[in-house]
Amino acid sequence: MKINDISENVIRRLPRYLRMLDALLEQGRPRVSSADLGEMLGFTPSQVRQDFNTFGSFGQQGYGYSVLELRSGIASILGIDGERNAIMIGAGHIGLALMENLNFEQYGVHLTAAFEVDPDKIGKEINGIPVYSASSLEQYLVENKVDIAVLTVPKHIAREAAERIQKCNVNVFWNFTNVDLAEPGTDVIFENIHFSDSLSTLCYYITAKRERETFTEK
Amino acid sequence: MKINDISENVIRRLPRYLRMLDALLEQGRPRVSSADLGEMLGFTPSQVRQDFNTFGSFGQQGYGYSVLELRSGIASILGIDGERNAIMIGAGHIGLALMENLNFEQYGVHLTAAFEVDPDKIGKEINGIPVYSASSLEQYLVENKVDIAVLTVPKHIAREAAERIQKCNVNVFWNFTNVDLAEPGTDVIFENIHFSDSLSTLCYYITAKRERETFTEK
């Protein structure tokens, strides 16, 4: 099966399997059943089996899955076994949080540089990553192969920053700006982390829980 | 229709509609068609109509939707027109980014306090929010009504922090720790922002795009 035929819902579950499998590897567990994996993630065993069947066979009925094989199969579908270069646009709170805490290499991504306007940060290194002046962005993009731009700039300059980068033929964005930058119909990739969407969803879960409780009390 | 009967996929789209409608309100647009809304978000018009039909009728065929009515209908389903108190656990990079940049009030959430271990931050205010010592957390939870705990502490103390808070009867978490804290079968709510899941998904989109391009070239 071509990876383009996998549904968005399955795609969104793959990273969660991956995270769980990494935890099992750390614990030294060689095999895992669909029932156990499902329980850890809140999925039914049949959902787990169905997901894995979508892209090939990783296990044998009754024997469970090899954690290592499954991990590498999912990693390969996600393409996190690739080699990609990323740059960080903005070294404010979010940029710093990512540079200091996220293990990009674990996902096949090399974070090679950060760009800032704050003179106190320019010329320094953050967790080994050099911070350059935002004014040298275009020159850097001409001289270096960059696959992903991580956008962590303030809202009001989000669009301008994305446009500058697209002009230099970088068309993949990890977008933390809370601005919808996607242009439907183009082949530019935006993966967005919208904090406000997540907060709204949380509010919904509270509302739904209260409704359930009210219903139960009656 | 009960809000508990709405599918997770619809729920996840509601905040995106909301964000778009807020943008339209800012632009002063009174009405919007399902076609226009769909185009802005990359959904088909029929998907938009179907989503809105799930929870009632907000528009009339051919006239489009009233932006204000639709906004308030969605806000009410999400429950972001409620009054909830939240506290921030941790005032590091992520905590600071949220306190300084996210308009919690827009989602009916009052951020009333932050808790930290760093003596340089304790006793100060960040964007009007008092920062207290983490050791006073339990006392604060006894004396104040808190609905949501925003977890932005480092990974290794994530579980301990969540347990302390649950012992004080706060059972709703907005979780930025990259640790899976959910316990299936309990009624504790965890809304997670997993940066790594998003990065994996982004890698998948790049892989899928390359596959499409390779296929096209042949």
Short mmCIF file of C-alpha atoms in Angstrom, two decimals:
data_model
loop_
_atom_site.label_atom_id
_atom_site.label_comp_id
_atom_site.label_asym_id
_atom_site.label_seq_id
_atom_site.Cartn_x
_atom_site.Cartn_y
_atom_site.Cartn_z
CA MET A 1 0.00 0.00 0.00
CA LYS A 2 1.22 3.49 -0.87
CA ILE A 3 1.71 5.72 2.14
CA ASN A 4 -0.41 8.39 0.47
CA ASP A 5 -3.42 6.11 0.81
CA ILE A 6 -3.25 5.97 4.62
CA SER A 7 -6.03 7.95 6.29
CA GLU A 8 -5.25 11.05 8.34
CA ASN A 9 -6.68 9.36 11.44
CA VAL A 10 -4.23 6.48 11.17
CA ILE A 11 -1.37 8.92 10.54
CA ARG A 12 -2.22 10.86 13.69
CA ARG A 13 -2.17 7.64 15.73
CA LEU A 14 1.23 6.47 14.43
CA PRO A 15 3.31 8.92 16.50
CA ARG A 16 1.46 7.77 19.61
CA TYR A 17 2.34 4.14 18.89
CA LEU A 18 5.89 5.23 18.26
CA ARG A 19 6.15 7.04 21.58
CA MET A 20 4.77 4.02 23.42
CA LEU A 21 7.12 1.61 21.60
CA ASP A 22 10.09 3.82 22.49
CA ALA A 23 9.02 3.61 26.13
CA LEU A 24 8.77 -0.22 25.87
CA LEU A 25 12.24 -0.39 24.30
CA GLU A 26 13.61 1.66 27.19
CA GLN A 27 12.03 -0.86 29.57
CA GLY A 28 13.67 -3.69 27.61
CA ARG A 29 10.41 -5.34 26.52
CA PRO A 30 10.93 -7.39 23.32
CA ARG A 31 7.27 -8.12 22.44
CA VAL A 32 3.90 -6.51 22.93
CA SER A 33 0.35 -7.66 22.19
CA SER A 34 -2.27 -5.55 20.45
CA ALA A 35 -4.32 -5.78 23.67
CA ASP A 36 -1.51 -4.34 25.80
CA LEU A 37 -0.65 -1.62 23.30
CA GLY A 38 -4.33 -0.73 23.01
CA GLU A 39 -4.76 -0.53 26.76
CA MET A 40 -1.74 1.76 27.12
CA LEU A 41 -3.16 4.12 24.50
CA GLY A 42 -6.88 3.78 25.13
CA PHE A 43 -7.53 2.02 21.78
CA THR A 44 -9.31 -1.32 21.35
CA PRO A 45 -7.11 -4.31 20.38
CA SER A 46 -8.98 -4.59 17.07
CA GLN A 47 -8.28 -0.93 16.32
CA VAL A 48 -4.56 -1.55 16.91
CA ARG A 49 -4.56 -4.63 14.67
CA GLN A 50 -6.53 -2.78 11.99
CA ASP A 51 -4.09 0.17 12.08
CA PHE A 52 -1.06 -2.09 11.67
CA ASN A 53 -2.75 -4.12 8.94
CA THR A 54 -3.19 -0.90 6.96
CA PHE A 55 0.47 -0.81 6.09
CA GLY A 56 1.55 -4.44 6.22
CA SER A 57 1.96 -7.26 8.65
CA PHE A 58 4.10 -6.72 11.73
CA GLY A 59 2.99 -9.59 13.95
CA GLN A 60 1.58 -13.03 14.17
CA GLN A 61 -1.74 -13.79 15.82
CA GLY A 62 -1.17 -14.92 19.39
CA TYR A 63 2.52 -14.02 19.51
CA GLY A 64 2.24 -10.27 19.68
CA TYR A 65 4.48 -7.84 17.86
CA SER A 66 8.24 -7.46 18.00
CA VAL A 67 8.65 -4.03 19.57
CA LEU A 68 11.80 -3.33 17.57
CA GLU A 69 10.31 -4.40 14.21
CA LEU A 70 7.13 -2.48 14.82
CA ARG A 71 9.08 0.61 15.87
CA SER A 72 11.22 0.51 12.78
CA GLY A 73 8.22 -0.14 10.50
CA ILE A 74 6.33 2.85 11.88
CA ALA A 75 9.47 5.01 11.81
CA SER A 76 9.93 4.16 8.16
CA ILE A 77 6.31 5.02 7.26
CA LEU A 78 6.57 8.31 9.12
CA GLY A 79 9.89 8.94 7.44
CA ILE A 80 11.59 9.80 10.71
CA ASP A 81 14.44 7.52 9.71
CA GLY A 82 15.33 10.11 7.07
CA GLU A 83 17.86 12.91 7.21
CA ARG A 84 16.32 16.35 7.31
CA ASN A 85 17.75 19.72 8.16
CA ALA A 86 15.69 22.21 10.08
CA ILE A 87 16.17 25.80 11.20
CA MET A 88 14.49 27.62 14.06
CA ILE A 89 12.95 30.99 13.22
CA GLY A 90 12.78 32.88 16.50
CA ALA A 91 14.56 32.06 19.74
CA GLY A 92 11.94 33.30 22.21
CA HIS A 93 10.23 31.15 24.83
CA ILE A 94 8.86 28.56 22.41
CA GLY A 95 12.05 28.41 20.34
CA LEU A 96 14.13 27.96 23.49
CA ALA A 97 11.77 25.31 24.89
CA LEU A 98 12.12 23.30 21.68
CA MET A 99 15.89 23.76 21.38
CA GLU A 100 16.52 22.83 25.00
CA ASN A 101 14.01 20.01 25.48
CA LEU A 102 13.08 18.33 22.21
CA ASN A 103 15.33 15.60 20.84
CA PHE A 104 15.05 16.46 17.15
CA GLU A 105 17.63 13.83 16.19
CA GLN A 106 15.30 11.08 17.45
CA TYR A 107 13.03 12.01 14.55
CA GLY A 108 15.76 12.17 11.93
CA VAL A 109 15.83 15.97 12.04
CA HIS A 110 19.04 17.98 12.43
CA LEU A 111 18.45 21.42 13.83
CA THR A 112 21.31 23.39 12.28
CA ALA A 113 20.68 27.04 13.14
CA ALA A 114 18.38 29.54 14.79
CA PHE A 115 17.55 33.09 13.64
CA GLU A 116 16.71 35.98 15.94
CA VAL A 117 16.41 39.76 16.00
CA ASP A 118 17.44 40.12 19.66
CA PRO A 119 21.09 41.32 19.67
CA ASP A 120 21.64 39.67 23.07
CA LYS A 121 21.03 36.26 21.52
CA ILE A 122 22.70 36.67 18.11
CA GLY A 123 26.17 35.13 17.93
CA LYS A 124 25.55 32.81 20.88
CA GLU A 125 24.77 29.10 20.95
CA ILE A 126 21.70 27.47 22.49
CA ASN A 127 22.18 23.79 23.29
CA GLY A 128 24.89 23.70 20.61
CA ILE A 129 22.79 25.46 17.96
CA PRO A 130 24.23 28.75 16.62
CA VAL A 131 21.94 31.79 16.71
CA TYR A 132 22.30 34.07 13.68
CA SER A 133 20.81 37.43 12.86
CA ALA A 134 17.43 37.25 11.14
CA SER A 135 18.86 39.50 8.45
CA SER A 136 21.20 36.71 7.32
CA LEU A 137 18.33 34.23 6.80
CA GLU A 138 18.25 34.41 2.99
CA GLN A 139 22.00 34.04 2.69
CA TYR A 140 21.92 30.98 4.95
CA LEU A 141 19.14 29.41 2.90
CA VAL A 142 21.11 29.91 -0.31
CA GLU A 143 24.25 28.33 1.16
CA ASN A 144 22.67 25.46 3.11
CA LYS A 145 20.19 22.71 2.41
CA VAL A 146 17.18 23.29 4.67
CA ASP A 147 14.08 21.07 4.61
CA ILE A 148 12.01 22.40 7.50
CA ALA A 149 11.52 25.86 9.00
CA VAL A 150 10.26 25.87 12.59
CA LEU A 151 8.27 29.10 12.95
CA THR A 152 8.22 30.46 16.49
CA VAL A 153 8.11 34.20 15.74
CA PRO A 154 5.45 36.56 17.13
CA LYS A 155 2.06 36.54 15.43
CA HIS A 156 2.38 39.86 13.65
CA ILE A 157 5.46 38.86 11.67
CA ALA A 158 4.45 35.23 11.06
CA ARG A 159 3.24 35.71 7.48
CA GLU A 160 6.20 37.86 6.45
CA ALA A 161 8.65 35.31 7.86
CA ALA A 162 6.93 32.43 6.06
CA GLU A 163 6.99 34.35 2.78
CA ARG A 164 10.69 35.15 3.04
CA ILE A 165 11.43 31.48 3.61
CA GLN A 166 9.19 30.25 0.79
CA LYS A 167 10.94 32.62 -1.60
CA CYS A 168 14.11 30.65 -0.84
CA ASN A 169 12.35 27.39 -1.79
CA VAL A 170 11.76 26.00 1.67
CA ASN A 171 8.16 24.78 1.65
CA VAL A 172 7.77 22.83 4.86
CA PHE A 173 6.82 24.64 8.07
CA TRP A 174 6.33 23.56 11.64
CA ASN A 175 4.15 26.44 12.71
CA PHE A 176 3.87 27.60 16.33
CA THR A 177 2.70 31.14 15.56
CA ASN A 178 -1.05 30.52 16.09
CA VAL A 179 -1.59 32.11 12.67
CA ASP A 180 -3.18 30.06 9.88
CA LEU A 181 -0.59 30.36 7.14
CA ALA A 182 -1.67 27.47 4.92
CA GLU A 183 -2.74 28.34 1.41
CA PRO A 184 -5.07 25.63 0.11
CA GLY A 185 -4.14 24.46 -3.36
CA THR A 186 -0.39 24.97 -2.98
CA ASP A 187 2.06 22.21 -2.11
CA VAL A 188 3.44 24.04 0.91
CA ILE A 189 3.26 21.89 4.05
CA PHE A 190 2.20 23.47 7.32
CA GLU A 191 2.03 21.36 10.46
CA ASN A 192 0.50 23.60 13.08
CA ILE A 193 0.62 23.53 16.84
CA HIS A 194 -2.37 25.68 17.74
CA PHE A 195 -2.38 26.10 21.51
CA SER A 196 -5.78 27.78 21.40
CA ASP A 197 -7.39 24.84 19.53
CA SER A 198 -6.12 22.49 22.19
CA LEU A 199 -7.46 24.74 24.98
CA SER A 200 -10.86 24.89 23.26
CA THR A 201 -10.90 21.10 22.99
CA LEU A 202 -10.05 20.80 26.68
CA CYS A 203 -12.96 23.10 27.52
CA TYR A 204 -15.20 20.87 25.43
CA TYR A 205 -14.13 17.77 27.36
CA ILE A 206 -14.99 19.51 30.63
CA THR A 207 -18.40 20.51 29.26
CA ALA A 208 -19.06 16.98 28.00
CA LYS A 209 -17.97 15.47 31.32
CA ARG A 210 -20.34 17.75 33.26
CA GLU A 211 -23.15 16.78 30.91
CA ARG A 212 -22.45 13.09 31.55
CA GLU A 213 -22.38 13.66 35.31
CA THR A 214 -25.64 15.62 35.24
CA PHE A 215 -27.23 12.88 33.21
CA THR A 216 -26.03 10.23 35.67
CA GLU A 217 -27.29 12.13 38.72
CA LYS A 218 -30.86 12.31 37.41
CA MET B 1 -28.36 16.20 20.18
CA LYS B 2 -26.27 15.64 23.28
CA ILE B 3 -22.77 17.03 23.02
CA ASN B 4 -21.42 13.65 24.14
CA ASP B 5 -22.65 12.14 20.90
CA ILE B 6 -20.49 14.38 18.69
CA SER B 7 -17.57 12.52 17.13
CA GLU B 8 -13.98 13.34 18.08
CA ASN B 9 -13.26 14.39 14.50
CA VAL B 10 -16.00 17.02 14.57
CA ILE B 11 -14.83 18.21 17.99
CA ARG B 12 -11.29 18.67 16.69
CA ARG B 13 -12.58 20.78 13.79
CA LEU B 14 -14.71 23.08 15.96
CA PRO B 15 -11.78 25.11 17.34
CA ARG B 16 -10.57 25.68 13.78
CA TYR B 17 -13.96 27.04 12.75
CA LEU B 18 -13.93 29.18 15.86
CA ARG B 19 -10.53 30.66 15.06
CA MET B 20 -11.62 31.45 11.51
CA LEU B 21 -14.88 33.03 12.68
CA ASP B 22 -12.98 35.19 15.17
CA ALA B 23 -10.81 36.38 12.27
CA LEU B 24 -13.93 37.18 10.21
CA LEU B 25 -15.45 39.11 13.13
CA GLU B 26 -12.27 41.13 13.37
CA GLN B 27 -12.60 41.92 9.66
CA GLY B 28 -16.22 42.99 10.29
CA ARG B 29 -17.78 40.34 8.05
CA PRO B 30 -21.39 39.63 9.12
CA ARG B 31 -22.05 36.48 7.04
CA VAL B 32 -20.08 33.62 5.58
CA SER B 33 -20.99 30.76 3.26
CA SER B 34 -20.06 27.12 3.83
CA ALA B 35 -18.06 27.32 0.59
CA ASP B 36 -15.97 30.27 1.83
CA LEU B 37 -15.43 28.77 5.28
CA GLY B 38 -14.47 25.47 3.71
CA GLU B 39 -11.99 27.11 1.37
CA MET B 40 -10.33 29.00 4.23
CA LEU B 41 -9.88 25.77 6.17
CA GLY B 42 -9.30 23.28 3.36
CA PHE B 43 -12.64 21.48 3.97
CA THR B 44 -15.31 20.83 1.32
CA PRO B 45 -18.52 22.89 1.61
CA SER B 46 -20.50 19.72 2.25
CA GLN B 47 -18.18 18.79 5.11
CA VAL B 48 -18.77 22.21 6.66
CA ARG B 49 -22.57 21.90 6.30
CA GLN B 50 -22.48 18.38 7.68
CA ASP B 51 -20.42 19.47 10.71
CA PHE B 52 -22.80 22.30 11.54
CA ASN B 53 -25.86 20.10 11.02
CA THR B 54 -24.46 17.72 13.66
CA PHE B 55 -25.38 20.12 16.42
CA GLY B 56 -28.29 22.07 14.99
CA SER B 57 -29.08 24.56 12.31
CA PHE B 58 -27.06 27.75 12.11
CA GLY B 59 -27.81 28.93 8.61
CA GLN B 60 -30.22 28.97 5.77
CA GLN B 61 -29.43 27.46 2.38
CA GLY B 62 -28.21 30.20 0.04
CA TYR B 63 -27.87 32.90 2.67
CA GLY B 64 -24.80 31.66 4.45
CA TYR B 65 -24.26 31.73 8.17
CA SER B 66 -24.34 34.66 10.56
CA VAL B 67 -20.73 34.82 11.75
CA LEU B 68 -21.77 35.99 15.22
CA GLU B 69 -24.47 33.33 15.69
CA LEU B 70 -22.21 30.58 14.44
CA ARG B 71 -19.37 31.77 16.68
CA SER B 72 -21.58 31.81 19.73
CA GLY B 73 -23.12 28.42 18.88
CA ILE B 74 -19.72 26.80 18.56
CA ALA B 75 -18.43 28.58 21.67
CA SER B 76 -21.37 27.21 23.62
CA ILE B 77 -20.81 23.64 22.43
CA LEU B 78 -17.13 23.88 23.28
CA GLY B 79 -18.05 25.39 26.61
CA ILE B 80 -15.60 28.25 26.20
CA ASP B 81 -18.34 30.65 27.27
CA GLY B 82 -18.01 29.14 30.74
CA GLU B 83 -16.05 30.39 33.71
CA ARG B 84 -13.10 28.21 34.58
CA ASN B 85 -10.10 28.80 36.78
CA ALA B 86 -6.73 27.48 35.77
CA ILE B 87 -3.30 27.40 37.37
CA MET B 88 0.07 27.10 35.68
CA ILE B 89 2.39 24.43 37.07
CA GLY B 90 5.87 25.51 36.07
CA ALA B 91 6.99 28.92 34.82
CA GLY B 92 9.77 27.82 32.47
CA HIS B 93 9.89 28.53 28.74
CA ILE B 94 6.54 26.92 27.91
CA GLY B 95 4.79 28.35 30.96
CA LEU B 96 6.11 31.82 30.14
CA ALA B 97 5.15 31.50 26.47
CA LEU B 98 1.57 30.63 27.45
CA MET B 99 1.30 33.30 30.14
CA GLU B 100 2.69 36.01 27.91
CA ASN B 101 1.07 35.13 24.59
CA LEU B 102 -2.13 33.13 25.01
CA ASN B 103 -5.36 34.98 25.70
CA PHE B 104 -6.89 32.49 28.14
CA GLU B 105 -9.87 34.79 28.84
CA GLN B 106 -10.95 34.45 25.20
CA TYR B 107 -11.70 30.81 26.03
CA GLY B 108 -13.51 31.49 29.29
CA VAL B 109 -10.46 30.49 31.32
CA HIS B 110 -9.05 32.64 34.14
CA LEU B 111 -5.41 31.93 34.85
CA THR B 112 -5.18 32.76 38.54
CA ALA B 113 -1.71 31.64 39.65
CA ALA B 114 1.55 29.99 38.64
CA PHE B 115 3.72 27.66 40.74
CA GLU B 116 7.49 27.40 40.47
CA VAL B 117 10.52 26.07 42.31
CA ASP B 118 12.90 28.76 41.01
CA PRO B 119 13.40 31.29 43.86
CA ASP B 120 14.11 34.04 41.30
CA LYS B 121 10.56 33.74 39.98
CA ILE B 122 8.60 33.09 43.21
CA GLY B 123 6.86 36.19 44.56
CA LYS B 124 6.90 37.98 41.22
CA GLU B 125 4.14 38.49 38.67
CA ILE B 126 4.17 37.40 35.05
CA ASN B 127 1.71 39.27 32.88
CA GLY B 128 -0.32 40.00 36.03
CA ILE B 129 -0.28 36.38 37.24
CA PRO B 130 1.30 35.83 40.68
CA VAL B 131 4.01 33.19 40.90
CA TYR B 132 3.93 31.14 44.11
CA SER B 133 6.26 28.52 45.52
CA ALA B 134 5.48 24.98 44.38
CA SER B 135 5.45 24.00 48.05
CA SER B 136 2.28 26.06 48.59
CA LEU B 137 0.37 24.25 45.82
CA GLU B 138 -1.79 22.05 48.07
CA GLN B 139 -2.71 24.95 50.32
CA TYR B 140 -3.73 27.03 47.30
CA LEU B 141 -5.87 24.19 45.94
CA VAL B 142 -7.67 23.86 49.28
CA GLU B 143 -8.40 27.57 49.46
CA ASN B 144 -9.26 28.25 45.81
CA LYS B 145 -11.54 26.73 43.22
CA VAL B 146 -9.34 25.42 40.41
CA ASP B 147 -10.75 23.61 37.37
CA ILE B 148 -7.70 23.14 35.17
CA ALA B 149 -4.01 22.53 35.86
CA VAL B 150 -1.66 23.48 33.02
CA LEU B 151 1.32 21.16 33.36
CA THR B 152 4.55 22.64 32.01
CA VAL B 153 7.04 21.04 34.41
CA PRO B 154 10.07 19.01 33.28
CA LYS B 155 9.44 15.40 32.22
CA HIS B 156 10.94 13.73 35.27
CA ILE B 157 8.55 15.38 37.74
CA ALA B 158 5.46 15.31 35.51
CA ARG B 159 3.82 12.29 37.13
CA GLU B 160 4.51 13.43 40.67
CA ALA B 161 3.06 16.88 39.94
CA ALA B 162 -0.08 15.40 38.37
CA GLU B 163 -0.57 13.09 41.37
CA ARG B 164 -0.24 15.91 43.88
CA ILE B 165 -2.88 17.89 42.01
CA GLN B 166 -5.27 14.97 41.62
CA LYS B 167 -5.09 14.34 45.37
CA CYS B 168 -6.55 17.85 45.76
CA ASN B 169 -9.47 16.90 43.50
CA VAL B 170 -8.38 18.73 40.35
CA ASN B 171 -8.90 16.24 37.53
CA VAL B 172 -8.44 18.26 34.36
CA PHE B 173 -4.96 18.70 32.90
CA TRP B 174 -3.57 20.57 29.94
CA ASN B 175 -0.40 18.57 29.57
CA PHE B 176 2.75 19.97 27.91
CA THR B 177 5.20 17.58 29.58
CA ASN B 178 5.49 15.09 26.68
CA VAL B 179 4.73 12.34 29.20
CA ASP B 180 1.61 10.20 28.76
CA LEU B 181 -0.12 10.66 32.08
CA ALA B 182 -3.60 9.46 31.16
CA GLU B 183 -4.91 6.44 33.02
CA PRO B 184 -7.53 4.71 30.91
CA GLY B 185 -10.68 3.90 32.84
CA THR B 186 -10.51 6.91 35.17
CA ASP B 187 -12.45 10.13 34.63
CA VAL B 188 -9.35 12.33 34.71
CA ILE B 189 -9.13 14.52 31.61
CA PHE B 190 -5.77 14.99 29.90
CA GLU B 191 -5.50 17.20 26.84
CA ASN B 192 -1.96 16.72 25.59
CA ILE B 193 0.27 18.86 23.43
CA HIS B 194 2.84 16.35 22.27
CA PHE B 195 5.45 18.28 20.29
CA SER B 196 7.12 15.05 19.18
CA ASP B 197 3.88 13.64 17.73
CA SER B 198 3.48 16.77 15.67
CA LEU B 199 7.09 16.58 14.44
CA SER B 200 6.59 12.92 13.46
CA THR B 201 3.45 13.87 11.55
CA LEU B 202 5.33 16.63 9.76
CA CYS B 203 8.00 14.11 8.75
CA TYR B 204 5.25 11.88 7.39
CA TYR B 205 3.86 14.68 5.25
CA ILE B 206 7.31 15.27 3.76
CA THR B 207 7.68 11.55 3.03
CA ALA B 208 4.22 11.38 1.46
CA LYS B 209 4.91 14.46 -0.65
CA ARG B 210 8.18 12.99 -1.96
CA GLU B 211 6.34 9.77 -2.82
CA ARG B 212 3.74 11.74 -4.77
CA GLU B 213 6.45 13.66 -6.61
CA THR B 214 8.38 10.49 -7.45
CA PHE B 215 5.20 8.90 -8.71
CA THR B 216 4.42 11.94 -10.86
CA GLU B 217 7.91 12.04 -12.38
CA LYS B 218 7.74 8.42 -13.60
#
